[in-house]
PDB file of C-alpha atoms and ligand atoms in Angstrom:
ATOM      1  CA  UNK A   1     -23.909  92.682  47.357  1.00  0.00           C
ATOM      2  CA  UNK A   2     -24.063  88.829  46.356  1.00  0.00           C
ATOM      3  CA  UNK A   3     -27.495  87.068  47.272  1.00  0.00           C
ATOM      4  CA  UNK A   4     -26.579  83.659  48.756  1.00  0.00           C
ATOM      5  CA  UNK A   5     -29.727  81.896  47.480  1.00  0.00           C
ATOM      6  CA  UNK A   6     -29.048  82.917  43.822  1.00  0.00           C
ATOM      7  CA  UNK A   7     -25.642  81.663  44.240  1.00  0.00           C
ATOM      8  CA  UNK A   8     -26.007  77.858  44.000  1.00  0.00           C
ATOM      9  CA  UNK A   9     -28.688  77.989  41.326  1.00  0.00           C
ATOM     10  CA  UNK A  10     -26.663  77.698  37.929  1.00  0.00           C
ATOM     11  CA  UNK A  11     -29.566  75.774  36.741  1.00  0.00           C
ATOM     12  CA  UNK A  12     -27.201  73.164  35.824  1.00  0.00           C
ATOM     13  CA  UNK A  13     -25.881  70.062  37.503  1.00  0.00           C
ATOM     14  CA  UNK A  14     -22.201  70.345  37.036  1.00  0.00           C
ATOM     15  CA  UNK A  15     -21.373  67.989  39.426  1.00  0.00           C
ATOM     16  CA  UNK A  16     -22.452  65.313  37.392  1.00  0.00           C
ATOM     17  CA  UNK A  17     -19.162  65.580  35.636  1.00  0.00           C
ATOM     18  CA  UNK A  18     -17.056  64.975  38.281  1.00  0.00           C
ATOM     19  CA  UNK A  19     -14.703  61.841  38.631  1.00  0.00           C
ATOM     20  CA  UNK A  20     -14.945  60.560  41.349  1.00  0.00           C
ATOM     21  CA  UNK A  21     -11.751  59.132  43.322  1.00  0.00           C
ATOM     22  CA  UNK A  22     -12.392  55.577  42.547  1.00  0.00           C
ATOM     23  CA  UNK A  23     -14.337  56.001  39.481  1.00  0.00           C
ATOM     24  CA  UNK A  24     -12.712  53.851  36.572  1.00  0.00           C
ATOM     25  CA  UNK A  25     -13.070  56.460  33.757  1.00  0.00           C
ATOM     26  CA  UNK A  26     -14.409  55.335  30.135  1.00  0.00           C
ATOM     27  CA  UNK A  27     -14.756  58.040  27.875  1.00  0.00           C
ATOM     28  CA  UNK A  28     -16.857  56.340  25.261  1.00  0.00           C
ATOM     29  CA  UNK A  29     -19.646  56.261  28.019  1.00  0.00           C
ATOM     30  CA  UNK A  30     -19.378  59.814  29.041  1.00  0.00           C
ATOM     31  CA  UNK A  31     -21.327  62.129  26.692  1.00  0.00           C
ATOM     32  CA  UNK A  32     -19.594  64.884  24.445  1.00  0.00           C
ATOM     33  CA  UNK A  33     -22.582  66.727  23.451  1.00  0.00           C
ATOM     34  CA  UNK A  34     -24.954  66.740  26.689  1.00  0.00           C
ATOM     35  CA  UNK A  35     -27.069  69.906  27.370  1.00  0.00           C
ATOM     36  CA  UNK A  36     -29.443  68.668  30.069  1.00  0.00           C
ATOM     37  CA  UNK A  37     -32.125  69.497  27.835  1.00  0.00           C
ATOM     38  CA  UNK A  38     -31.188  73.170  27.820  1.00  0.00           C
ATOM     39  CA  UNK A  39     -31.350  75.524  24.402  1.00  0.00           C
ATOM     40  CA  UNK A  40     -29.037  77.851  23.555  1.00  0.00           C
ATOM     41  CA  UNK A  41     -30.748  80.582  24.562  1.00  0.00           C
ATOM     42  CA  UNK A  42     -31.338  79.275  28.260  1.00  0.00           C
ATOM     43  CA  UNK A  43     -27.381  78.161  28.706  1.00  0.00           C
ATOM     44  CA  UNK A  44     -26.299  81.773  27.447  1.00  0.00           C
ATOM     45  CA  UNK A  45     -28.613  83.289  30.133  1.00  0.00           C
ATOM     46  CA  UNK A  46     -27.349  81.191  32.632  1.00  0.00           C
ATOM     47  CA  UNK A  47     -23.481  81.952  31.822  1.00  0.00           C
ATOM     48  CA  UNK A  48     -23.910  84.977  31.542  1.00  0.00           C
ATOM     49  CA  UNK A  49     -25.614  84.880  35.131  1.00  0.00           C
ATOM     50  CA  UNK A  50     -22.474  83.162  36.032  1.00  0.00           C
ATOM     51  CA  UNK A  51     -20.506  85.553  34.886  1.00  0.00           C
ATOM     52  CA  UNK A  52     -21.730  88.341  36.696  1.00  0.00           C
ATOM     53  CA  UNK A  53     -21.444  86.599  40.138  1.00  0.00           C
ATOM     54  CA  UNK A  54     -17.624  85.353  39.133  1.00  0.00           C
ATOM     55  CA  UNK A  55     -16.473  88.957  38.671  1.00  0.00           C
ATOM     56  CA  UNK A  56     -18.139  89.854  42.178  1.00  0.00           C
ATOM     57  CA  UNK A  57     -16.453  86.504  43.884  1.00  0.00           C
ATOM     58  CA  UNK A  58     -13.180  87.264  42.221  1.00  0.00           C
ATOM     59  CA  UNK A  59     -13.000  90.768  43.721  1.00  0.00           C
ATOM     60  CA  UNK A  60     -13.658  89.259  47.225  1.00  0.00           C
ATOM     61  CA  UNK A  61     -10.731  86.876  46.323  1.00  0.00           C
ATOM     62  CA  UNK A  62      -8.277  89.367  45.170  1.00  0.00           C
ATOM     63  CA  UNK A  63      -9.179  91.567  48.629  1.00  0.00           C
ATOM     64  CA  UNK A  64      -9.418  88.336  50.816  1.00  0.00           C
ATOM     65  CA  UNK A  65      -5.578  87.868  49.512  1.00  0.00           C
ATOM     66  CA  UNK A  66      -5.351  84.247  51.397  1.00  0.00           C
ATOM     67  CA  UNK A  67      -6.348  81.742  48.862  1.00  0.00           C
ATOM     68  CA  UNK A  68      -6.425  81.111  45.160  1.00  0.00           C
ATOM     69  CA  UNK A  69      -8.411  79.248  42.162  1.00  0.00           C
ATOM     70  CA  UNK A  70      -6.751  77.107  39.779  1.00  0.00           C
ATOM     71  CA  UNK A  71      -8.179  75.751  36.756  1.00  0.00           C
ATOM     72  CA  UNK A  72      -6.745  73.297  34.884  1.00  0.00           C
ATOM     73  CA  UNK A  73      -7.694  72.847  31.280  1.00  0.00           C
ATOM     74  CA  UNK A  74      -6.837  69.927  29.142  1.00  0.00           C
ATOM     75  CA  UNK A  75      -8.151  68.545  25.853  1.00  0.00           C
ATOM     76  CA  UNK A  76      -7.986  67.395  22.423  1.00  0.00           C
ATOM     77  CA  UNK A  77      -6.731  70.185  19.720  1.00  0.00           C
ATOM     78  CA  UNK A  78     -10.075  71.992  18.662  1.00  0.00           C
ATOM     79  CA  UNK A  79     -12.007  70.980  21.590  1.00  0.00           C
ATOM     80  CA  UNK A  80     -12.076  74.926  22.559  1.00  0.00           C
ATOM     81  CA  UNK A  81      -9.504  75.419  25.157  1.00  0.00           C
ATOM     82  CA  UNK A  82      -9.004  78.781  23.401  1.00  0.00           C
ATOM     83  CA  UNK A  83     -12.383  80.003  23.449  1.00  0.00           C
ATOM     84  CA  UNK A  84     -13.511  78.535  27.093  1.00  0.00           C
ATOM     85  CA  UNK A  85     -10.707  80.515  28.148  1.00  0.00           C
ATOM     86  CA  UNK A  86     -11.980  83.559  26.465  1.00  0.00           C
ATOM     87  CA  UNK A  87     -15.667  82.928  27.975  1.00  0.00           C
ATOM     88  CA  UNK A  88     -14.588  82.196  31.481  1.00  0.00           C
ATOM     89  CA  UNK A  89     -12.205  85.085  31.950  1.00  0.00           C
ATOM     90  CA  UNK A  90     -14.423  87.445  30.202  1.00  0.00           C
ATOM     91  CA  UNK A  91     -15.370  89.850  32.693  1.00  0.00           C
ATOM     92  CA  UNK A  92     -12.760  89.104  35.037  1.00  0.00           C
ATOM     93  CA  UNK A  93     -10.059  92.179  36.407  1.00  0.00           C
ATOM     94  CA  UNK A  94      -6.989  90.925  34.414  1.00  0.00           C
ATOM     95  CA  UNK A  95      -4.875  91.959  37.281  1.00  0.00           C
ATOM     96  CA  UNK A  96      -6.056  89.136  39.219  1.00  0.00           C
ATOM     97  CA  UNK A  97      -6.232  86.348  36.489  1.00  0.00           C
ATOM     98  CA  UNK A  98      -3.184  84.798  35.031  1.00  0.00           C
ATOM     99  CA  UNK A  99      -3.312  82.541  32.099  1.00  0.00           C
ATOM    100  CA  UNK A 100      -0.888  80.401  31.086  1.00  0.00           C
ATOM    101  CA  UNK A 101      -0.215  78.015  28.231  1.00  0.00           C
ATOM    102  CA  UNK A 102       2.029  74.956  28.357  1.00  0.00           C
ATOM    103  CA  UNK A 103       3.988  73.984  25.289  1.00  0.00           C
ATOM    104  CA  UNK A 104       6.774  71.884  24.408  1.00  0.00           C
ATOM    105  CA  UNK A 105       8.617  72.128  26.923  1.00  0.00           C
ATOM    106  CA  UNK A 106      12.409  74.013  26.346  1.00  0.00           C
ATOM    107  CA  UNK A 107      15.691  72.657  26.852  1.00  0.00           C
ATOM    108  CA  UNK A 108      15.987  74.379  30.212  1.00  0.00           C
ATOM    109  CA  UNK A 109      12.736  73.302  31.385  1.00  0.00           C
ATOM    110  CA  UNK A 110      13.655  69.578  30.057  1.00  0.00           C
ATOM    111  CA  UNK A 111      16.738  70.032  32.287  1.00  0.00           C
ATOM    112  CA  UNK A 112      14.434  70.061  35.737  1.00  0.00           C
ATOM    113  CA  UNK A 113      11.879  67.820  36.800  1.00  0.00           C
ATOM    114  CA  UNK A 114       8.647  67.682  35.153  1.00  0.00           C
ATOM    115  CA  UNK A 115       7.053  69.920  37.779  1.00  0.00           C
ATOM    116  CA  UNK A 116       9.469  72.313  37.712  1.00  0.00           C
ATOM    117  CA  UNK A 117       8.202  75.042  35.445  1.00  0.00           C
ATOM    118  CA  UNK A 118       4.521  74.070  36.221  1.00  0.00           C
ATOM    119  CA  UNK A 119       5.039  75.265  40.129  1.00  0.00           C
ATOM    120  CA  UNK A 120       6.240  78.652  39.123  1.00  0.00           C
ATOM    121  CA  UNK A 121       2.847  79.236  37.378  1.00  0.00           C
ATOM    122  CA  UNK A 122       0.637  78.509  40.336  1.00  0.00           C
ATOM    123  CA  UNK A 123      -1.223  81.202  41.518  1.00  0.00           C
ATOM    124  CA  UNK A 124      -0.174  83.757  43.940  1.00  0.00           C
ATOM    125  CA  UNK A 125      -2.669  83.998  47.109  1.00  0.00           C
ATOM    126  CA  UNK A 126      -5.857  86.247  45.852  1.00  0.00           C
ATOM    127  CA  UNK A 127      -5.638  85.384  42.321  1.00  0.00           C
ATOM    128  CA  UNK A 128      -7.367  82.946  39.926  1.00  0.00           C
ATOM    129  CA  UNK A 129      -4.872  80.654  37.555  1.00  0.00           C
ATOM    130  CA  UNK A 130      -5.382  79.431  34.383  1.00  0.00           C
ATOM    131  CA  UNK A 131      -3.990  76.608  32.739  1.00  0.00           C
ATOM    132  CA  UNK A 132      -4.192  76.324  28.959  1.00  0.00           C
ATOM    133  CA  UNK A 133      -2.614  72.510  29.173  1.00  0.00           C
ATOM    134  CA  UNK A 134      -0.575  71.587  32.160  1.00  0.00           C
ATOM    135  CA  UNK A 135       1.147  68.768  34.064  1.00  0.00           C
ATOM    136  CA  UNK A 136      -0.823  66.553  32.723  1.00  0.00           C
ATOM    137  CA  UNK A 137       0.880  66.687  29.226  1.00  0.00           C
ATOM    138  CA  UNK A 138       3.786  64.843  30.828  1.00  0.00           C
ATOM    139  CA  UNK A 139       1.616  61.644  31.392  1.00  0.00           C
ATOM    140  CA  UNK A 140      -0.702  62.412  27.514  1.00  0.00           C
ATOM    141  CA  UNK A 141       1.666  63.382  24.908  1.00  0.00           C
ATOM    142  CA  UNK A 142       4.694  62.056  26.669  1.00  0.00           C
ATOM    143  CA  UNK A 143       3.223  58.586  26.833  1.00  0.00           C
ATOM    144  CA  UNK A 144       1.395  58.636  23.710  1.00  0.00           C
ATOM    145  CA  UNK A 145       5.056  59.203  22.050  1.00  0.00           C
ATOM    146  CA  UNK A 146       7.085  57.480  24.453  1.00  0.00           C
ATOM    147  CA  UNK A 147       8.923  60.612  25.287  1.00  0.00           C
ATOM    148  CA  UNK A 148      10.052  59.585  28.976  1.00  0.00           C
ATOM    149  CA  UNK A 149      10.731  55.482  30.034  1.00  0.00           C
ATOM    150  CA  UNK A 150       7.114  53.713  30.912  1.00  0.00           C
ATOM    151  CA  UNK A 151       8.991  53.835  34.277  1.00  0.00           C
ATOM    152  CA  UNK A 152       9.363  57.411  35.095  1.00  0.00           C
ATOM    153  CA  UNK A 153       5.892  58.014  33.387  1.00  0.00           C
ATOM    154  CA  UNK A 154       3.981  55.377  36.022  1.00  0.00           C
ATOM    155  CA  UNK A 155       5.802  57.355  38.907  1.00  0.00           C
ATOM    156  CA  UNK A 156       4.308  60.588  37.800  1.00  0.00           C
ATOM    157  CA  UNK A 157       0.494  59.852  38.656  1.00  0.00           C
ATOM    158  CA  UNK A 158       1.875  59.877  42.225  1.00  0.00           C
ATOM    159  CA  UNK A 159       4.065  62.925  41.978  1.00  0.00           C
ATOM    160  CA  UNK A 160       0.668  64.938  40.215  1.00  0.00           C
ATOM    161  CA  UNK A 161      -1.450  63.744  43.307  1.00  0.00           C
ATOM    162  CA  UNK A 162       1.293  65.171  45.687  1.00  0.00           C
ATOM    163  CA  UNK A 163       2.183  68.095  43.720  1.00  0.00           C
ATOM    164  CA  UNK A 164      -1.790  69.163  43.633  1.00  0.00           C
ATOM    165  CA  UNK A 165      -1.944  68.067  47.226  1.00  0.00           C
ATOM    166  CA  UNK A 166       0.914  70.734  48.082  1.00  0.00           C
ATOM    167  CA  UNK A 167      -0.821  73.460  46.227  1.00  0.00           C
ATOM    168  CA  UNK A 168      -4.529  72.717  47.969  1.00  0.00           C
ATOM    169  CA  UNK A 169      -2.727  72.508  51.487  1.00  0.00           C
ATOM    170  CA  UNK A 170      -0.807  75.919  50.812  1.00  0.00           C
ATOM    171  CA  UNK A 171      -4.574  77.316  49.712  1.00  0.00           C
ATOM    172  CA  UNK A 172      -4.937  76.494  45.965  1.00  0.00           C
ATOM    173  CA  UNK A 173      -8.617  75.486  44.911  1.00  0.00           C
ATOM    174  CA  UNK A 174      -8.360  73.114  42.055  1.00  0.00           C
ATOM    175  CA  UNK A 175     -10.248  72.592  39.351  1.00  0.00           C
ATOM    176  CA  UNK A 176      -9.515  70.371  36.347  1.00  0.00           C
ATOM    177  CA  UNK A 177     -11.571  69.975  33.363  1.00  0.00           C
ATOM    178  CA  UNK A 178     -11.261  68.103  30.266  1.00  0.00           C
ATOM    179  CA  UNK A 179     -13.202  69.525  27.215  1.00  0.00           C
ATOM    180  CA  UNK A 180     -14.669  66.101  25.699  1.00  0.00           C
ATOM    181  CA  UNK A 181     -15.419  66.179  22.287  1.00  0.00           C
ATOM    182  CA  UNK A 182     -15.755  63.209  19.498  1.00  0.00           C
ATOM    183  CA  UNK A 183     -13.164  62.396  16.954  1.00  0.00           C
ATOM    184  CA  UNK A 184     -15.353  63.090  14.474  1.00  0.00           C
ATOM    185  CA  UNK A 185     -16.243  66.610  15.899  1.00  0.00           C
ATOM    186  CA  UNK A 186     -12.644  67.217  15.503  1.00  0.00           C
ATOM    187  CA  UNK A 187     -12.357  66.288  12.016  1.00  0.00           C
ATOM    188  CA  UNK A 188     -15.478  68.663  11.145  1.00  0.00           C
ATOM    189  CA  UNK A 189     -13.477  71.644  13.195  1.00  0.00           C
ATOM    190  CA  UNK A 190     -10.382  70.653  11.311  1.00  0.00           C
ATOM    191  CA  UNK A 191     -12.218  70.874   7.938  1.00  0.00           C
ATOM    192  CA  UNK A 192     -14.142  73.992   8.862  1.00  0.00           C
ATOM    193  CA  UNK A 193     -10.565  75.735   9.331  1.00  0.00           C
ATOM    194  CA  UNK A 194      -9.592  74.647   6.312  1.00  0.00           C
ATOM    195  CA  UNK A 195     -12.518  76.089   4.483  1.00  0.00           C
ATOM    196  CA  UNK A 196     -12.343  79.532   5.950  1.00  0.00           C
ATOM    197  CA  UNK A 197      -9.035  81.915   5.058  1.00  0.00           C
ATOM    198  CA  UNK A 198      -9.523  83.774   8.680  1.00  0.00           C
ATOM    199  CA  UNK A 199      -9.145  80.256  10.558  1.00  0.00           C
ATOM    200  CA  UNK A 200      -6.024  79.129   8.358  1.00  0.00           C
ATOM    201  CA  UNK A 201      -3.890  80.354  11.274  1.00  0.00           C
ATOM    202  CA  UNK A 202      -5.336  78.072  13.398  1.00  0.00           C
ATOM    203  CA  UNK A 203      -4.966  75.351  11.149  1.00  0.00           C
ATOM    204  CA  UNK A 204      -1.729  73.457  12.421  1.00  0.00           C
ATOM    205  CA  UNK A 205      -1.015  70.127  10.030  1.00  0.00           C
ATOM    206  CA  UNK A 206       0.907  68.793  13.002  1.00  0.00           C
ATOM    207  CA  UNK A 207      -3.227  68.435  14.440  1.00  0.00           C
ATOM    208  CA  UNK A 208      -3.354  65.715  11.532  1.00  0.00           C
ATOM    209  CA  UNK A 209      -0.914  63.512  12.936  1.00  0.00           C
ATOM    210  CA  UNK A 210      -1.940  63.659  16.216  1.00  0.00           C
ATOM    211  CA  UNK A 211      -5.460  62.881  15.333  1.00  0.00           C
ATOM    212  CA  UNK A 212      -4.043  59.641  14.059  1.00  0.00           C
ATOM    213  CA  UNK A 213      -3.088  58.586  17.806  1.00  0.00           C
ATOM    214  CA  UNK A 214      -6.781  59.685  19.228  1.00  0.00           C
ATOM    215  CA  UNK A 215      -7.277  55.972  20.429  1.00  0.00           C
ATOM    216  CA  UNK A 216      -3.621  56.363  22.211  1.00  0.00           C
ATOM    217  CA  UNK A 217      -4.663  59.584  23.718  1.00  0.00           C
ATOM    218  CA  UNK A 218      -8.166  58.349  25.140  1.00  0.00           C
ATOM    219  CA  UNK A 219      -6.661  55.544  26.720  1.00  0.00           C
ATOM    220  CA  UNK A 220      -3.722  58.144  28.588  1.00  0.00           C
ATOM    221  CA  UNK A 221      -6.659  60.577  29.072  1.00  0.00           C
ATOM    222  CA  UNK A 222      -8.528  57.820  31.067  1.00  0.00           C
ATOM    223  CA  UNK A 223      -5.755  56.633  32.850  1.00  0.00           C
ATOM    224  CA  UNK A 224      -4.945  59.936  34.328  1.00  0.00           C
ATOM    225  CA  UNK A 225      -8.632  61.044  35.089  1.00  0.00           C
ATOM    226  CA  UNK A 226      -8.992  57.351  36.759  1.00  0.00           C
ATOM    227  CA  UNK A 227      -5.785  57.937  38.812  1.00  0.00           C
ATOM    228  CA  UNK A 228      -5.225  61.501  39.672  1.00  0.00           C
ATOM    229  CA  UNK A 229      -8.804  62.722  40.459  1.00  0.00           C
ATOM    230  CA  UNK A 230      -9.047  63.371  44.182  1.00  0.00           C
ATOM    231  CA  UNK A 231     -11.159  65.141  46.813  1.00  0.00           C
ATOM    232  CA  UNK A 232      -8.502  68.027  46.508  1.00  0.00           C
ATOM    233  CA  UNK A 233      -8.244  67.926  42.998  1.00  0.00           C
ATOM    234  CA  UNK A 234     -11.217  66.946  41.083  1.00  0.00           C
ATOM    235  CA  UNK A 235     -11.118  66.100  37.448  1.00  0.00           C
ATOM    236  CA  UNK A 236     -14.493  67.321  35.049  1.00  0.00           C
ATOM    237  CA  UNK A 237     -15.152  65.785  32.142  1.00  0.00           C
ATOM    238  CA  UNK A 238     -17.044  68.738  30.276  1.00  0.00           C
ATOM    239  CA  UNK A 239     -19.442  67.625  27.094  1.00  0.00           C
ATOM    240  CA  UNK A 240     -17.743  70.302  24.811  1.00  0.00           C
ATOM    241  CA  UNK A 241     -19.132  70.001  21.818  1.00  0.00           C
ATOM    242  CA  UNK A 242     -21.924  72.580  21.917  1.00  0.00           C
ATOM    243  CA  UNK A 243     -20.052  75.499  23.207  1.00  0.00           C
ATOM    244  CA  UNK A 244     -22.836  77.529  24.521  1.00  0.00           C
ATOM    245  CA  UNK A 245     -23.560  74.619  26.919  1.00  0.00           C
ATOM    246  CA  UNK A 246     -19.784  73.892  28.181  1.00  0.00           C
ATOM    247  CA  UNK A 247     -19.325  78.017  28.999  1.00  0.00           C
ATOM    248  CA  UNK A 248     -22.302  77.797  31.316  1.00  0.00           C
ATOM    249  CA  UNK A 249     -20.830  74.286  32.693  1.00  0.00           C
ATOM    250  CA  UNK A 250     -17.197  75.819  33.127  1.00  0.00           C
ATOM    251  CA  UNK A 251     -18.074  78.839  34.774  1.00  0.00           C
ATOM    252  CA  UNK A 252     -20.714  76.927  36.963  1.00  0.00           C
ATOM    253  CA  UNK A 253     -17.812  74.753  38.026  1.00  0.00           C
ATOM    254  CA  UNK A 254     -15.820  77.966  39.221  1.00  0.00           C
ATOM    255  CA  UNK A 255     -19.020  79.254  40.814  1.00  0.00           C
ATOM    256  CA  UNK A 256     -19.711  76.142  42.664  1.00  0.00           C
ATOM    257  CA  UNK A 257     -15.932  76.589  44.019  1.00  0.00           C
ATOM    258  CA  UNK A 258     -16.151  80.025  44.905  1.00  0.00           C
ATOM    259  CA  UNK A 259     -19.474  79.191  46.779  1.00  0.00           C
ATOM    260  CA  UNK A 260     -17.598  76.918  49.002  1.00  0.00           C
ATOM    261  CA  UNK A 261     -14.326  78.654  49.499  1.00  0.00           C
ATOM    262  CA  UNK A 262     -16.698  82.002  50.156  1.00  0.00           C
ATOM    263  CA  UNK A 263     -13.976  84.476  49.918  1.00  0.00           C
ATOM    264  CA  UNK A 264     -14.475  87.328  52.267  1.00  0.00           C
ATOM    265  CA  UNK A 265     -13.343  90.973  52.040  1.00  0.00           C
ATOM    266  CA  UNK A 266     -10.803  91.696  54.953  1.00  0.00           C
ATOM    267  CA  UNK A 267     -12.032  93.977  57.870  1.00  0.00           C
ATOM    268  CA  UNK A 268     -10.974  97.439  57.818  1.00  0.00           C
ATOM    269  CA  UNK A 269      -7.576  98.016  59.761  1.00  0.00           C
ATOM    270  CA  UNK A 270      -9.268 101.436  60.506  1.00  0.00           C
ATOM    271  CA  UNK A 271     -12.477 102.554  62.254  1.00  0.00           C
ATOM    272  CA  UNK A 272     -14.288 104.084  59.596  1.00  0.00           C
ATOM    273  CA  UNK A 273     -16.456 106.057  62.382  1.00  0.00           C
ATOM    274  CA  UNK A 274     -13.112 107.785  62.809  1.00  0.00           C
ATOM    275  CA  UNK A 275     -13.649 109.004  58.949  1.00  0.00           C
ATOM    276  CA  UNK A 276     -17.219 111.003  58.958  1.00  0.00           C
ATOM    277  CA  UNK A 277     -17.316 112.056  55.061  1.00  0.00           C
ATOM    278  CA  UNK A 278     -17.793 115.624  55.983  1.00  0.00           C
ATOM    279  CA  UNK A 279     -14.580 115.206  57.659  1.00  0.00           C
ATOM    280  CA  UNK A 280     -12.714 114.178  54.368  1.00  0.00           C
ATOM    281  CA  UNK A 281     -11.369 117.536  52.816  1.00  0.00           C
TER     282      UNK A 281
HETATM  283  P1  LIG B 301      -3.530  76.026  19.573  1.00  0.00           P
HETATM  284  O1  LIG B 301      -3.117  75.152  18.816  1.00  0.00           O
HETATM  285  O2  LIG B 301      -4.836  76.595  19.938  1.00  0.00           O
HETATM  286  O3  LIG B 301      -2.469  77.767  19.299  1.00  0.00           O
HETATM  287  P2  LIG B 301      -1.821  74.323  21.838  1.00  0.00           P
HETATM  288  O4  LIG B 301      -2.228  73.897  23.122  1.00  0.00           O
HETATM  289  O5  LIG B 301      -2.338  73.430  20.795  1.00  0.00           O
HETATM  290  O6  LIG B 301      -2.903  75.808  21.159  1.00  0.00           O
HETATM  291  P3  LIG B 301       0.441  74.145  20.332  1.00  0.00           P
HETATM  292  O7  LIG B 301       1.647  75.243  20.280  1.00  0.00           O
HETATM  293  O8  LIG B 301      -0.526  74.231  19.030  1.00  0.00           O
HETATM  294  O9  LIG B 301      -0.483  74.745  21.204  1.00  0.00           O
HETATM  295  O10 LIG B 301       1.060  72.566  20.826  1.00  0.00           O
HETATM  296  C1  LIG B 301       1.318  72.946  22.330  1.00  0.00           C
HETATM  297  C2  LIG B 301       2.199  71.518  22.255  1.00  0.00           C
HETATM  298  O11 LIG B 301       3.075  71.267  23.423  1.00  0.00           O
HETATM  299  C3  LIG B 301       0.880  70.273  22.006  1.00  0.00           C
HETATM  300  O12 LIG B 301       1.234  69.445  21.020  1.00  0.00           O
HETATM  301  C4  LIG B 301       1.212  69.365  23.628  1.00  0.00           C
HETATM  302  O13 LIG B 301       1.154  68.236  23.280  1.00  0.00           O
HETATM  303  C5  LIG B 301       2.872  70.107  23.459  1.00  0.00           C
HETATM  304  N1  LIG B 301       3.469  69.912  24.895  1.00  0.00           N
HETATM  305  C6  LIG B 301       3.006  70.366  26.017  1.00  0.00           C
HETATM  306  N2  LIG B 301       3.488  70.283  27.348  1.00  0.00           N
HETATM  307  C7  LIG B 301       4.321  69.060  26.752  1.00  0.00           C
HETATM  308  C8  LIG B 301       5.406  68.546  27.040  1.00  0.00           C
HETATM  309  N3  LIG B 301       5.354  68.147  29.236  1.00  0.00           N
HETATM  310  N4  LIG B 301       6.255  67.342  26.862  1.00  0.00           N
HETATM  311  C9  LIG B 301       5.695  67.217  25.309  1.00  0.00           C
HETATM  312  N5  LIG B 301       5.222  68.105  24.386  1.00  0.00           N
HETATM  313  C10 LIG B 301       4.417  68.804  25.575  1.00  0.00           C
HETATM  314 MG1  LIG B 302      -2.165  73.167  18.720  1.00  0.00          MG
END
């Protein structure tokens, strides 16, 4: 049984990282390595506690089968999207959780509107969906490399807000997280990948090319975060350089959302009194 007093006590102020509607985001002013004074041990303890509660909430969400939760993850290469997903889902029942990675669109996907492929993966009732990259690529990489006309890109911010409103109206709770790192930190991660043969598979020379566009990416992120953080689908800029802190924050954000949603086990459609234990054969 979940104790309601414990539930708001994740020990970290996750709301601090929220982008409020009307905020003009400047990423340079947002920390990439904040830890709120916690050390690794304390943050890990919070993370573990969060995981346990998330596990119970997932069961309730699944049993209730009325609403869903969507975590959208965006980040520069090496910021830790994959490891965040591994950490957040560690205790989940895989049957109620679906992770979707959005890569370069296929020709078939490109023959549709940009939200077509995304909508198809919106989590169904009772499920948790995680997007590893998302429809935001259509105003990030697409903007940075001019893969669509400026006019078309300009219209997408409103379309994204409407799309997310549609999901929210249908019962999907949306949390969007940008894992925030510095360019210097990324360089360190890329060097580490090259030094360790077991990490070579993760090294992608194309990441070095993208890295050259760092400032353009930050500018594109700032526009998206400023224009698309809403009450029904808020953005959070989470400091991601201390991974143990990041895990505590992202699980804390999910926990806060679950607390507000308060999913309930459905009442039985039978009278348990009709089935006393001794009557079962
Ligand atoms: P990892 O490198 O950890 O496996 P990743 O998400 O970086 O994960 P990649 O296959 O390296 O996966 O990269 C996917 C690429 O697809 C990214 O460069 C991303 O910008 C690109 N991409 C995703 N969505 C779109 C889109 N709508 N239009 C153009 N490019 C896109
Ligand atoms: Mg990559």
